[in-house]
């Protein structure tokens, strides 16, 4: 069974890439937000950031339960899955200028915009993904959805 995780700071393009990839490969697209609801994984709500907080340990457990066939997992938390369960880790990046525009368009609270821009500047998702065997990195402010898809398909 193969598992592709698509990770990166919010608004780097995970859902866009994960959905076209799942459609093209005819693999299951796993929506992490749906799984969080299904397994009631929300532990607290951060009012300031307007975000739900979940335990990574519990989320990993639920995700592993949900993976029943070749799957694409779309989430900035997906790279926390254990190395042995992940065939390919795709890390999406974006220029800070474009990411700021996308985050503002999504109407994120100011503090969350600042924190996400910092996370992107420090390449947090990429650094945390370095444990995985196969990692592909794309900059969605430079590369189109189609060209990214083409390269990913060559690696599967
Ligand atoms: N390769 C790309 N090139 C240009 N814009 C992109 C690309 N991928 C995504 N986007 C745009 O970035 C925004 C965020 O994309 P989305 O897939 O929702 O990101 P995420 O799931 O990481 O939050 C959307 O407006 C989308 O159209
Ligand atoms: Mg998304």
PDB file of C-alpha atoms and ligand atoms in Angstrom:
ATOM      1  CA  UNK A   1       0.000   0.000   0.000  1.00  0.00           C
ATOM      2  CA  UNK A   2       1.363   3.388  -0.998  1.00  0.00           C
ATOM      3  CA  UNK A   3       0.894   6.641   0.865  1.00  0.00           C
ATOM      4  CA  UNK A   4       1.746  10.119  -0.400  1.00  0.00           C
ATOM      5  CA  UNK A   5       1.635  12.944   2.122  1.00  0.00           C
ATOM      6  CA  UNK A   6       1.275  16.515   0.877  1.00  0.00           C
ATOM      7  CA  UNK A   7       2.522  19.011   3.412  1.00  0.00           C
ATOM      8  CA  UNK A   8       3.554  22.668   3.648  1.00  0.00           C
ATOM      9  CA  UNK A   9       2.516  25.908   5.335  1.00  0.00           C
ATOM     10  CA  UNK A  10      -1.208  26.757   4.911  1.00  0.00           C
ATOM     11  CA  UNK A  11      -1.926  28.260   1.462  1.00  0.00           C
ATOM     12  CA  UNK A  12       1.154  26.788  -0.243  1.00  0.00           C
ATOM     13  CA  UNK A  13      -1.179  24.735  -2.496  1.00  0.00           C
ATOM     14  CA  UNK A  14      -1.568  21.349  -0.758  1.00  0.00           C
ATOM     15  CA  UNK A  15      -5.265  20.802  -1.510  1.00  0.00           C
ATOM     16  CA  UNK A  16      -4.836  21.885  -5.130  1.00  0.00           C
ATOM     17  CA  UNK A  17      -2.003  19.410  -5.752  1.00  0.00           C
ATOM     18  CA  UNK A  18      -3.354  16.571  -3.569  1.00  0.00           C
ATOM     19  CA  UNK A  19      -6.741  16.586  -5.345  1.00  0.00           C
ATOM     20  CA  UNK A  20      -5.388  16.562  -8.924  1.00  0.00           C
ATOM     21  CA  UNK A  21      -2.896  13.887  -7.953  1.00  0.00           C
ATOM     22  CA  UNK A  22      -5.568  11.668  -6.373  1.00  0.00           C
ATOM     23  CA  UNK A  23      -7.772  12.091  -9.446  1.00  0.00           C
ATOM     24  CA  UNK A  24      -4.958  11.308 -11.863  1.00  0.00           C
ATOM     25  CA  UNK A  25      -3.727   8.244  -9.940  1.00  0.00           C
ATOM     26  CA  UNK A  26      -7.253   7.151  -8.925  1.00  0.00           C
ATOM     27  CA  UNK A  27      -6.039   6.914  -5.330  1.00  0.00           C
ATOM     28  CA  UNK A  28      -8.052   7.824  -2.262  1.00  0.00           C
ATOM     29  CA  UNK A  29      -7.906  11.496  -1.234  1.00  0.00           C
ATOM     30  CA  UNK A  30      -7.871  11.752   2.542  1.00  0.00           C
ATOM     31  CA  UNK A  31      -9.240  15.010   3.886  1.00  0.00           C
ATOM     32  CA  UNK A  32      -7.617  15.403   7.285  1.00  0.00           C
ATOM     33  CA  UNK A  33     -10.230  17.906   8.486  1.00  0.00           C
ATOM     34  CA  UNK A  34     -12.953  15.303   7.887  1.00  0.00           C
ATOM     35  CA  UNK A  35     -10.949  12.710   9.819  1.00  0.00           C
ATOM     36  CA  UNK A  36     -10.448  15.155  12.697  1.00  0.00           C
ATOM     37  CA  UNK A  37     -14.247  15.572  12.880  1.00  0.00           C
ATOM     38  CA  UNK A  38     -15.009  11.858  12.441  1.00  0.00           C
ATOM     39  CA  UNK A  39     -12.675  10.838  15.273  1.00  0.00           C
ATOM     40  CA  UNK A  40     -13.541  13.902  17.423  1.00  0.00           C
ATOM     41  CA  UNK A  41      -9.891  14.852  17.674  1.00  0.00           C
ATOM     42  CA  UNK A  42     -10.330  18.547  18.509  1.00  0.00           C
ATOM     43  CA  UNK A  43      -8.814  19.069  21.955  1.00  0.00           C
ATOM     44  CA  UNK A  44      -9.161  22.843  22.240  1.00  0.00           C
ATOM     45  CA  UNK A  45      -9.946  25.967  20.256  1.00  0.00           C
ATOM     46  CA  UNK A  46      -7.474  28.806  19.929  1.00  0.00           C
ATOM     47  CA  UNK A  47      -9.692  31.910  19.838  1.00  0.00           C
ATOM     48  CA  UNK A  48      -6.909  34.291  18.894  1.00  0.00           C
ATOM     49  CA  UNK A  49      -5.818  32.213  15.913  1.00  0.00           C
ATOM     50  CA  UNK A  50      -9.298  30.815  15.150  1.00  0.00           C
ATOM     51  CA  UNK A  51      -7.804  27.321  14.916  1.00  0.00           C
ATOM     52  CA  UNK A  52      -8.592  23.954  16.408  1.00  0.00           C
ATOM     53  CA  UNK A  53      -5.835  22.115  18.212  1.00  0.00           C
ATOM     54  CA  UNK A  54      -5.394  18.385  17.811  1.00  0.00           C
ATOM     55  CA  UNK A  55      -3.035  15.800  19.245  1.00  0.00           C
ATOM     56  CA  UNK A  56      -0.590  14.578  16.602  1.00  0.00           C
ATOM     57  CA  UNK A  57      -0.406  11.177  18.260  1.00  0.00           C
ATOM     58  CA  UNK A  58      -4.195  10.684  18.064  1.00  0.00           C
ATOM     59  CA  UNK A  59      -4.354  12.084  14.523  1.00  0.00           C
ATOM     60  CA  UNK A  60      -1.643   9.690  13.339  1.00  0.00           C
ATOM     61  CA  UNK A  61      -3.519   6.789  14.891  1.00  0.00           C
ATOM     62  CA  UNK A  62      -6.766   7.803  13.145  1.00  0.00           C
ATOM     63  CA  UNK A  63      -5.013   8.372   9.807  1.00  0.00           C
ATOM     64  CA  UNK A  64      -3.362   4.958   9.905  1.00  0.00           C
ATOM     65  CA  UNK A  65      -6.785   3.437  10.573  1.00  0.00           C
ATOM     66  CA  UNK A  66      -8.278   5.273   7.571  1.00  0.00           C
ATOM     67  CA  UNK A  67      -5.562   4.223   5.110  1.00  0.00           C
ATOM     68  CA  UNK A  68      -7.087   1.156   3.479  1.00  0.00           C
ATOM     69  CA  UNK A  69      -5.740   1.529  -0.059  1.00  0.00           C
ATOM     70  CA  UNK A  70      -3.225   3.727  -1.905  1.00  0.00           C
ATOM     71  CA  UNK A  71      -3.867   7.214  -0.522  1.00  0.00           C
ATOM     72  CA  UNK A  72      -2.947  10.879  -0.764  1.00  0.00           C
ATOM     73  CA  UNK A  73      -3.031  12.744   2.550  1.00  0.00           C
ATOM     74  CA  UNK A  74      -3.561  16.491   2.425  1.00  0.00           C
ATOM     75  CA  UNK A  75      -2.451  18.323   5.570  1.00  0.00           C
ATOM     76  CA  UNK A  76       0.244  20.496   7.092  1.00  0.00           C
ATOM     77  CA  UNK A  77       0.294  17.779   9.779  1.00  0.00           C
ATOM     78  CA  UNK A  78       0.620  14.846   7.346  1.00  0.00           C
ATOM     79  CA  UNK A  79       4.433  14.692   7.513  1.00  0.00           C
ATOM     80  CA  UNK A  80       4.175  13.746  11.201  1.00  0.00           C
ATOM     81  CA  UNK A  81       3.130  10.239  10.119  1.00  0.00           C
ATOM     82  CA  UNK A  82       5.852   7.678  10.879  1.00  0.00           C
ATOM     83  CA  UNK A  83       8.557   7.230   8.235  1.00  0.00           C
ATOM     84  CA  UNK A  84       7.624   3.589   7.647  1.00  0.00           C
ATOM     85  CA  UNK A  85       4.055   4.506   6.619  1.00  0.00           C
ATOM     86  CA  UNK A  86       5.010   7.125   4.024  1.00  0.00           C
ATOM     87  CA  UNK A  87       6.046   6.246   0.452  1.00  0.00           C
ATOM     88  CA  UNK A  88       6.544   9.811  -0.732  1.00  0.00           C
ATOM     89  CA  UNK A  89       6.469  13.152   1.071  1.00  0.00           C
ATOM     90  CA  UNK A  90       5.675  16.211  -1.037  1.00  0.00           C
ATOM     91  CA  UNK A  91       6.592  19.531   0.536  1.00  0.00           C
ATOM     92  CA  UNK A  92       5.095  22.624  -1.048  1.00  0.00           C
ATOM     93  CA  UNK A  93       6.693  26.004  -0.668  1.00  0.00           C
ATOM     94  CA  UNK A  94       5.755  29.494  -1.783  1.00  0.00           C
ATOM     95  CA  UNK A  95       7.491  32.861  -1.947  1.00  0.00           C
ATOM     96  CA  UNK A  96       6.727  34.992   1.123  1.00  0.00           C
ATOM     97  CA  UNK A  97       5.245  37.711  -1.093  1.00  0.00           C
ATOM     98  CA  UNK A  98       2.730  35.357  -2.759  1.00  0.00           C
ATOM     99  CA  UNK A  99       2.036  33.444   0.447  1.00  0.00           C
ATOM    100  CA  UNK A 100       1.136  36.672   2.251  1.00  0.00           C
ATOM    101  CA  UNK A 101      -1.318  37.539  -0.515  1.00  0.00           C
ATOM    102  CA  UNK A 102      -2.897  34.063  -0.342  1.00  0.00           C
ATOM    103  CA  UNK A 103      -3.157  34.143   3.474  1.00  0.00           C
ATOM    104  CA  UNK A 104      -4.774  37.602   3.424  1.00  0.00           C
ATOM    105  CA  UNK A 105      -7.222  36.413   0.751  1.00  0.00           C
ATOM    106  CA  UNK A 106      -8.152  33.519   3.051  1.00  0.00           C
ATOM    107  CA  UNK A 107      -8.913  36.062   5.790  1.00  0.00           C
ATOM    108  CA  UNK A 108      -6.699  34.475   8.418  1.00  0.00           C
ATOM    109  CA  UNK A 109      -6.258  36.459  11.646  1.00  0.00           C
ATOM    110  CA  UNK A 110      -3.198  38.733  11.575  1.00  0.00           C
ATOM    111  CA  UNK A 111      -1.293  36.666  14.138  1.00  0.00           C
ATOM    112  CA  UNK A 112      -1.814  33.518  12.093  1.00  0.00           C
ATOM    113  CA  UNK A 113      -0.616  35.254   8.936  1.00  0.00           C
ATOM    114  CA  UNK A 114       2.544  36.358  10.766  1.00  0.00           C
ATOM    115  CA  UNK A 115       3.168  32.895  12.244  1.00  0.00           C
ATOM    116  CA  UNK A 116       2.617  31.124   8.940  1.00  0.00           C
ATOM    117  CA  UNK A 117       4.965  33.517   7.146  1.00  0.00           C
ATOM    118  CA  UNK A 118       7.576  32.839   9.836  1.00  0.00           C
ATOM    119  CA  UNK A 119       7.087  29.080   9.480  1.00  0.00           C
ATOM    120  CA  UNK A 120       7.572  29.432   5.722  1.00  0.00           C
ATOM    121  CA  UNK A 121      10.662  31.623   6.148  1.00  0.00           C
ATOM    122  CA  UNK A 122      12.212  28.988   8.439  1.00  0.00           C
ATOM    123  CA  UNK A 123      11.117  26.173   6.089  1.00  0.00           C
ATOM    124  CA  UNK A 124       9.532  24.404   9.069  1.00  0.00           C
ATOM    125  CA  UNK A 125       7.575  21.814   7.036  1.00  0.00           C
ATOM    126  CA  UNK A 126      10.641  20.963   4.968  1.00  0.00           C
ATOM    127  CA  UNK A 127      12.910  20.634   8.011  1.00  0.00           C
ATOM    128  CA  UNK A 128      10.363  18.423   9.801  1.00  0.00           C
ATOM    129  CA  UNK A 129       9.926  16.294   6.652  1.00  0.00           C
ATOM    130  CA  UNK A 130      13.616  15.454   6.331  1.00  0.00           C
ATOM    131  CA  UNK A 131      13.070  12.170   8.231  1.00  0.00           C
ATOM    132  CA  UNK A 132      11.191  10.725   5.234  1.00  0.00           C
ATOM    133  CA  UNK A 133      12.864   8.451   2.670  1.00  0.00           C
ATOM    134  CA  UNK A 134      11.559  10.198  -0.449  1.00  0.00           C
ATOM    135  CA  UNK A 135      10.935  13.918  -0.363  1.00  0.00           C
ATOM    136  CA  UNK A 136       9.983  16.153  -3.295  1.00  0.00           C
ATOM    137  CA  UNK A 137       9.901  19.928  -2.907  1.00  0.00           C
ATOM    138  CA  UNK A 138       8.030  22.365  -5.150  1.00  0.00           C
ATOM    139  CA  UNK A 139       7.612  26.127  -5.096  1.00  0.00           C
ATOM    140  CA  UNK A 140       4.030  26.886  -6.099  1.00  0.00           C
ATOM    141  CA  UNK A 141       4.841  30.552  -6.672  1.00  0.00           C
ATOM    142  CA  UNK A 142       7.163  29.428  -9.483  1.00  0.00           C
ATOM    143  CA  UNK A 143       5.811  26.109 -10.784  1.00  0.00           C
ATOM    144  CA  UNK A 144       2.364  25.468 -12.208  1.00  0.00           C
ATOM    145  CA  UNK A 145       0.035  22.746 -10.983  1.00  0.00           C
ATOM    146  CA  UNK A 146       0.535  20.847 -14.275  1.00  0.00           C
ATOM    147  CA  UNK A 147       4.331  20.878 -14.190  1.00  0.00           C
ATOM    148  CA  UNK A 148       4.359  19.813 -10.514  1.00  0.00           C
ATOM    149  CA  UNK A 149       1.968  16.953 -11.308  1.00  0.00           C
ATOM    150  CA  UNK A 150       4.164  15.768 -14.208  1.00  0.00           C
ATOM    151  CA  UNK A 151       7.260  15.547 -11.980  1.00  0.00           C
ATOM    152  CA  UNK A 152       5.412  13.755  -9.165  1.00  0.00           C
ATOM    153  CA  UNK A 153       4.032  11.144 -11.586  1.00  0.00           C
ATOM    154  CA  UNK A 154       7.562  10.364 -12.753  1.00  0.00           C
ATOM    155  CA  UNK A 155       8.502   9.492  -9.167  1.00  0.00           C
ATOM    156  CA  UNK A 156       5.691   7.026  -8.490  1.00  0.00           C
TER     157      UNK A 156
HETATM  158  N1  LIG B   1       0.964  25.732  -8.396  1.00  0.00           N
HETATM  159  C1  LIG B   1       0.249  26.808  -8.095  1.00  0.00           C
HETATM  160  N2  LIG B   1       0.463  27.966  -8.775  1.00  0.00           N
HETATM  161  C2  LIG B   1      -0.237  29.070  -8.461  1.00  0.00           C
HETATM  162  N3  LIG B   1      -1.169  29.155  -7.488  1.00  0.00           N
HETATM  163  C3  LIG B   1      -1.428  28.058  -6.784  1.00  0.00           C
HETATM  164  C4  LIG B   1      -0.743  26.831  -7.047  1.00  0.00           C
HETATM  165  N4  LIG B   1      -1.207  25.905  -6.167  1.00  0.00           N
HETATM  166  C5  LIG B   1      -2.137  26.528  -5.416  1.00  0.00           C
HETATM  167  N5  LIG B   1      -2.285  27.816  -5.785  1.00  0.00           N
HETATM  168  C6  LIG B   1      -3.212  28.810  -5.184  1.00  0.00           C
HETATM  169  O1  LIG B   1      -2.869  29.004  -3.815  1.00  0.00           O
HETATM  170  C7  LIG B   1      -4.027  29.168  -3.007  1.00  0.00           C
HETATM  171  C8  LIG B   1      -4.004  28.150  -1.878  1.00  0.00           C
HETATM  172  O2  LIG B   1      -4.113  26.838  -2.418  1.00  0.00           O
HETATM  173  P1  LIG B   1      -4.617  25.601  -1.564  1.00  0.00           P
HETATM  174  O3  LIG B   1      -4.477  24.412  -2.442  1.00  0.00           O
HETATM  175  O4  LIG B   1      -5.947  25.864  -0.984  1.00  0.00           O
HETATM  176  O5  LIG B   1      -3.516  25.587  -0.402  1.00  0.00           O
HETATM  177  P2  LIG B   1      -3.472  24.784   0.990  1.00  0.00           P
HETATM  178  O6  LIG B   1      -4.322  23.548   0.826  1.00  0.00           O
HETATM  179  O7  LIG B   1      -2.006  24.451   1.160  1.00  0.00           O
HETATM  180  O8  LIG B   1      -3.941  25.708   2.048  1.00  0.00           O
HETATM  181  C9  LIG B   1      -5.224  28.997  -3.949  1.00  0.00           C
HETATM  182  O9  LIG B   1      -5.669  30.278  -4.297  1.00  0.00           O
HETATM  183  C10 LIG B   1      -4.648  28.289  -5.155  1.00  0.00           C
HETATM  184  O10 LIG B   1      -5.320  28.586  -6.332  1.00  0.00           O
HETATM  185 MG1  LIG B   2      -5.975  22.912   2.034  1.00  0.00          MG
END
